[in-house]
XYZ file of C-alpha atoms in Angstrom:
339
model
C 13.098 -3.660 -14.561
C 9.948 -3.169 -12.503
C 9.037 -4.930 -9.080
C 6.001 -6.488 -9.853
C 3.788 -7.367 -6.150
C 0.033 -7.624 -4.831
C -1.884 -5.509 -2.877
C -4.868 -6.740 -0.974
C -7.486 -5.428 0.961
C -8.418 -8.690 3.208
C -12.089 -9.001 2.671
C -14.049 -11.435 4.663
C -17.787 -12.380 4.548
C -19.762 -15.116 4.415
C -21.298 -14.680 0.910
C -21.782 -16.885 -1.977
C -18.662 -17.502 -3.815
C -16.139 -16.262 -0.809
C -13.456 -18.944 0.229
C -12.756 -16.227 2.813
C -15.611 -16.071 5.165
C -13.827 -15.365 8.697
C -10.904 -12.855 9.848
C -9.011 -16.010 10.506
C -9.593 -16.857 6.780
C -8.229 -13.932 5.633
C -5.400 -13.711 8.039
C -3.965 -17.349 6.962
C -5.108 -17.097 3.375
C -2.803 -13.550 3.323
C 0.101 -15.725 4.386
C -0.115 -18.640 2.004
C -0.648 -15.823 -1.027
C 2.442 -14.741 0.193
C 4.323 -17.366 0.383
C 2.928 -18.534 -3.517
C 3.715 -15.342 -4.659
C 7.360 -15.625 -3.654
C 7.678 -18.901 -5.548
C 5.943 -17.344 -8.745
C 9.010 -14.668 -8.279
C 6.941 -11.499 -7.619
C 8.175 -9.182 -5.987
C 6.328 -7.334 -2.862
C 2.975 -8.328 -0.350
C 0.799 -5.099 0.377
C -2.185 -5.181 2.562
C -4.416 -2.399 3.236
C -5.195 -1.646 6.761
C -8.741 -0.783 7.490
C -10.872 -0.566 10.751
C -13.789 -1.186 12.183
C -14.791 -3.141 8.824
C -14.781 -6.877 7.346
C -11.292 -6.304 6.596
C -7.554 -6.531 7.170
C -6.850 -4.373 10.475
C -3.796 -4.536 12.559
C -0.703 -5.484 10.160
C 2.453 -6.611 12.058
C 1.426 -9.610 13.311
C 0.288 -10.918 9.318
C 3.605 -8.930 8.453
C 5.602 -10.801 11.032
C 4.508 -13.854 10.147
C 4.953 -13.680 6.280
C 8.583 -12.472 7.166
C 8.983 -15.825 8.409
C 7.237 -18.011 5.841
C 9.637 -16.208 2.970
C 13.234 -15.205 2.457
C 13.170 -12.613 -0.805
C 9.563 -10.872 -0.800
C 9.354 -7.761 -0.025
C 6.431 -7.404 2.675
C 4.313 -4.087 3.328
C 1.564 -1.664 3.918
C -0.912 -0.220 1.053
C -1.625 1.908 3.653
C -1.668 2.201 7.548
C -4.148 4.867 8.431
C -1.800 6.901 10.678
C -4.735 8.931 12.532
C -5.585 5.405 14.179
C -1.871 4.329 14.843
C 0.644 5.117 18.392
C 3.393 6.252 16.938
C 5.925 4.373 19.512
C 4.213 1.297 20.060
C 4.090 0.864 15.931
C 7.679 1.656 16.016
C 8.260 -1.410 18.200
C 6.098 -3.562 16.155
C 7.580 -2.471 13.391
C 11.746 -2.738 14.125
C 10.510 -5.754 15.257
C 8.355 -7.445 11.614
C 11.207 -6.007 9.792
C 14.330 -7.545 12.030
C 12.067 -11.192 11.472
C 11.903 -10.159 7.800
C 15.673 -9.524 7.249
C 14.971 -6.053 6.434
C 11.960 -6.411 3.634
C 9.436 -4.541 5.576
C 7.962 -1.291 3.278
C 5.631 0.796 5.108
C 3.166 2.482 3.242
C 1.465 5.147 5.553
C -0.426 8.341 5.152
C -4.413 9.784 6.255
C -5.670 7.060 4.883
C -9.283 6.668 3.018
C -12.743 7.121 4.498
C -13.386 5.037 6.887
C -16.775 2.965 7.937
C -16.627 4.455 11.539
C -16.680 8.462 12.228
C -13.967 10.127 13.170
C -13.268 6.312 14.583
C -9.602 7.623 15.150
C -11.352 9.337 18.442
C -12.462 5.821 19.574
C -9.061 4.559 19.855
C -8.133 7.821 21.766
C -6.361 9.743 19.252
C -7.655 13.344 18.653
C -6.493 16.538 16.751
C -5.440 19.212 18.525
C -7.185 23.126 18.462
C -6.782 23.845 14.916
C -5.799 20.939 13.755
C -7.145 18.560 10.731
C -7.150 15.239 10.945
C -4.800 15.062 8.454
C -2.289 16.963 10.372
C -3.047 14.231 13.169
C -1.863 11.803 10.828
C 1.071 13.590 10.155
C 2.160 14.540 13.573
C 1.619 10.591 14.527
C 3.975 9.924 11.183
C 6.276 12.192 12.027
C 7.068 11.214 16.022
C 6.826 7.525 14.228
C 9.995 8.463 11.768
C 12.147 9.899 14.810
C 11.274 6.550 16.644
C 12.593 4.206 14.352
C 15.059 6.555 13.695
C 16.918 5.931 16.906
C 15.402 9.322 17.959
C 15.690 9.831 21.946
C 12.488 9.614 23.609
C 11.766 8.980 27.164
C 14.268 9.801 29.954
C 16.287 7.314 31.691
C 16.345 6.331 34.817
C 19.586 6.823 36.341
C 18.663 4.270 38.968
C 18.210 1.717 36.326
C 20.342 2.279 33.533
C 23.776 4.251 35.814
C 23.057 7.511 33.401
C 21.190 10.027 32.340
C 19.639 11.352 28.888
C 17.005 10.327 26.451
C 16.409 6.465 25.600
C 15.468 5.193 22.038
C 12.851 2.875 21.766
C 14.006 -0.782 21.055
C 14.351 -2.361 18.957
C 15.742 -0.638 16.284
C 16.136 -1.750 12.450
C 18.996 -0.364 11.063
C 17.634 0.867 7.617
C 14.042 0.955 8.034
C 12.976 4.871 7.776
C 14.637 4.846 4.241
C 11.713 2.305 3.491
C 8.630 4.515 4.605
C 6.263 5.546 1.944
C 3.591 7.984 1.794
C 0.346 6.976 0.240
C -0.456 10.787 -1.683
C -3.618 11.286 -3.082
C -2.960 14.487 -4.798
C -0.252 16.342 -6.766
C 0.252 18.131 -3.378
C 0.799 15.716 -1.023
C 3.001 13.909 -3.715
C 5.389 17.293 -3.767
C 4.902 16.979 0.236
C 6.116 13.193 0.725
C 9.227 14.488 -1.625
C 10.280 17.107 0.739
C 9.819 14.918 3.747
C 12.118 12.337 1.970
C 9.821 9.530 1.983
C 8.891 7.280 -1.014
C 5.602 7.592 -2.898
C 2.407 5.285 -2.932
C 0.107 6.181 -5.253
C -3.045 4.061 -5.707
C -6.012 3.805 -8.257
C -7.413 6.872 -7.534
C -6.592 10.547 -7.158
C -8.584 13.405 -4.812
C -8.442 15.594 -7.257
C -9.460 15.870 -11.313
C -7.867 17.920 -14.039
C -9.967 16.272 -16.688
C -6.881 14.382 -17.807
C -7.117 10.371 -18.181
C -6.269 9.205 -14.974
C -2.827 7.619 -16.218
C -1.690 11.027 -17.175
C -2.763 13.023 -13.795
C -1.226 10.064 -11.963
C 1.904 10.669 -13.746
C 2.128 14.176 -13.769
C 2.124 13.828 -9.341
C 4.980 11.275 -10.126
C 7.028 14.026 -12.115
C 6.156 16.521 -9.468
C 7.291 14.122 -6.733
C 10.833 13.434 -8.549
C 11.320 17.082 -8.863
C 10.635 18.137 -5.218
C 12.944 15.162 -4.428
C 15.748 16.495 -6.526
C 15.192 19.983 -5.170
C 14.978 18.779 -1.515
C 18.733 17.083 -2.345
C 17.950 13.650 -1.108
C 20.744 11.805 -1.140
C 19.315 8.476 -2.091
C 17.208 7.183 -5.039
C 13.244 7.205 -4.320
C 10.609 4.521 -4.414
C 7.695 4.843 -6.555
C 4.781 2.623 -6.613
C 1.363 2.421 -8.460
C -1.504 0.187 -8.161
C -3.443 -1.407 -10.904
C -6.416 -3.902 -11.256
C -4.834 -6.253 -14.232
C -7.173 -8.702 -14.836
C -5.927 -11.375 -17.606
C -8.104 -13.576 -19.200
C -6.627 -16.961 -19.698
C -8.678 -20.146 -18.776
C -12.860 -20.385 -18.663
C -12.999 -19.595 -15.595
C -11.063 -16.043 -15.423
C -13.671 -15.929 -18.525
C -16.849 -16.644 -15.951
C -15.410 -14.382 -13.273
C -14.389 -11.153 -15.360
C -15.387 -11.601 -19.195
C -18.749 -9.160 -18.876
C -15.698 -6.564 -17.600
C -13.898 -6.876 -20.498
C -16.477 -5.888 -22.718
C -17.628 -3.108 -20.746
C -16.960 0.413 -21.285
C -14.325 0.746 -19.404
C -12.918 4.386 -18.354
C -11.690 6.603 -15.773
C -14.859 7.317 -13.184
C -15.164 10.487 -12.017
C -17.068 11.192 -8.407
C -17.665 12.253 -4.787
C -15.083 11.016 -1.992
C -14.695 12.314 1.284
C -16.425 15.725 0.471
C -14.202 16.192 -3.125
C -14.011 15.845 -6.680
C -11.736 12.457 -7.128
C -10.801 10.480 -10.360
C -10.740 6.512 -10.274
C -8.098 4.451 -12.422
C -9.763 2.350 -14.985
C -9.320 -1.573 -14.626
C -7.169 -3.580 -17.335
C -9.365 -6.681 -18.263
C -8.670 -8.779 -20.954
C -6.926 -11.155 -23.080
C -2.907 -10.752 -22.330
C -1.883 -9.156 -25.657
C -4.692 -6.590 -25.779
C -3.494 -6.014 -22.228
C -0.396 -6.009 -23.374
C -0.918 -2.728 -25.813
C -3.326 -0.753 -23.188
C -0.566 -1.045 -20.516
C 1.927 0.319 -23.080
C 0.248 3.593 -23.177
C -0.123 4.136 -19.018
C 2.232 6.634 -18.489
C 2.276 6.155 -15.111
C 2.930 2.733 -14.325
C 6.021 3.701 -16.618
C 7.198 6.030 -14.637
C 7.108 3.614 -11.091
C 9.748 1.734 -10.388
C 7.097 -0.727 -8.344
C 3.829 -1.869 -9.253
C 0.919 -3.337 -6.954
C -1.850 -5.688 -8.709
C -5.142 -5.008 -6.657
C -6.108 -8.815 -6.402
C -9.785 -9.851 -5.424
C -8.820 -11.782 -2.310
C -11.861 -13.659 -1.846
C -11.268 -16.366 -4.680
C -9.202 -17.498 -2.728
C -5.458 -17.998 -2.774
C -5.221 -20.533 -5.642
C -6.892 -18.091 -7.887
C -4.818 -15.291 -7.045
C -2.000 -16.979 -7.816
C -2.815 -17.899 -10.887
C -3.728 -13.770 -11.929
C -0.154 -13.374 -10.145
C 1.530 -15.655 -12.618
C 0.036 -14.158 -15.510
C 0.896 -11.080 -15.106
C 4.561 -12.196 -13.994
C 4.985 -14.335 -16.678
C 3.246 -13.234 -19.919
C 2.344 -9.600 -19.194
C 5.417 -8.124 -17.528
C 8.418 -9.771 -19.721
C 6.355 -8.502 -22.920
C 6.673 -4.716 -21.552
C 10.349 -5.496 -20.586
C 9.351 -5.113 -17.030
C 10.791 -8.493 -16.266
């Protein structure tokens, strides 16, 4: 059995043939998809977090509110760029999505991607120290953020106030929630790294490093590396694994309009420049169902997950979506035993 959920990225823009042409678009569009997807029976609702861009920014308030349109889906990050984030005030906001949520909430966090702005973490007052990356910002923010929600004391009380001394938590708390943290690893590395920190792994469409192996097979040696590290940290409890894919089924005419030149194009890994490296891009699966059908068979990696996140172009809107969702949930996965 596989969970089976969507990831988007929240576009807006007014451009021809976008149903989602304002932030508020994309904020109650995110919700309805939700809410469809639930009924379809997937599984999970990811959003990337982006800033300063046309996109999906802040997530717990969308979060919050699909934890209270739905009772089963599992709601989340695809991921929160923890450079940007304060680590306490997220840790409110985020006891506080997953207590409306019933205890769904799955955070995906890590450096996140390049961003439009530079260094735009700076803007929002967040700067690495003397000697420090910015990944290691991200990681220090991640790390006060786990001992938050972790119940972790951190401001002094006021004996005035509270009749005793010692450190306070922050409030509220979610009993649960840092076993439900993932870290969004872009490399074999910080796959092994997320292992020995004891959080789950999020591993997207593309990798910041190339071996010259198909992307399927890199991806799924970080996955084997990550199990390993977790075994040899001695973790007591079972990790998460997710990939992402772009599964594109063609079904009806109009999948046919949107995304049949894709499916006969040659369609392979990419190899290029990101973010001053070498990085290798997923291909995308487009295609009748049963030829889909075979090519996922041989993707070694979205074997290996135990979770997997369809990449869904949110500006068709969410009837559209749904429809890709219920292909995939419907003809795709039981055919691969995933169902």
């Amino acid at each position: 059995m596989k969970k089976i959920g969507f990831l988007s990225f929240g576009h807006y823009q007014e451009v021809p043939g976008s149903v989602v042409r304002t932030a508020g678009d994309a904020l109650r569009q995110s919700i309805d998809l939700a809410v469809a997807a639930e009924e379809l029976g997937a599984d999970g609702a990811f959003f990337r977090v982006h800033h300063f861009a046309p996109q999906l920014a802040s997530p717990f308030p969308l979060l919050a509110a699909i934890g209270a349109r739905t009772n089963r889906i599992e709601i989340g990050t695809g991921v929160i760029d923890m450079r940007y984030e304060h680590p306490l005030y997220m840790a409110e906001d985020a006891a506080a999505a997953d207590l409306i949520s019933e205890g769904r909430l799955q955070l995906g966090v890590s450096r996140g991607s390049p961003e439009t702005a530079l260094r735009g973490y700076e803007s929002f007052g967040y700067y690495p120290d003397d000697e420090e990356s910015d990944a290691d910002l991200a990681r220090r923010h991640t790390e006060l953020f786990r001992a938050a929600i972790a119940g972790a004391g951190i401001a002094q009380a006021n004996p005035q106030m509270t009749g005793r001394t010692g450190a306070l938590a922050i409030e509220p708390q979610s009993p649960g929630l840092g076993d439900r943290i993932w870290w969004g690893a872009g490399s074999r590395a910080t796959a092994v790294w997320a292992a020995e920190q004891g959080m789950n792994l999020m591993s997207s469409t593309l990798l910041t490093e190339d071996t010259g192996a198909a992307f399927s097979d890199l991806q799924a040696e970080q996955i084997q590396l990550y199990r390993d590290a977790w075994a040899a940290a001695g973790w007591e409890r079972e990790p998460r694994v997710s990939v992402s894919r772009s599964i594109m089924p063609i079904t009806t005419d109009l999948d046919r309009r949107y995304f049949g030149a894709s499916a006969q194009a040659d369609r392979r890994d990419q190899v290029g420049h990101l973010d001053g490296g070498i990085a290798r891009f997923g291909k995308s699966y487009v295609g009748e169902p049963d030829a889909l059908i075979e090519e996922l068979r041989t993707d070694a990696a979205v074997e290996a997950a135990d979770t997997l996140l369809l990449t869904v172009p949110n500006q068709l809107g969410v009837d559209y979506n749904a429809h890709l969702l219920e292909s995939v949930v419907t003809e795709i996965a039981p055919a691969l035993g995933w169902r």
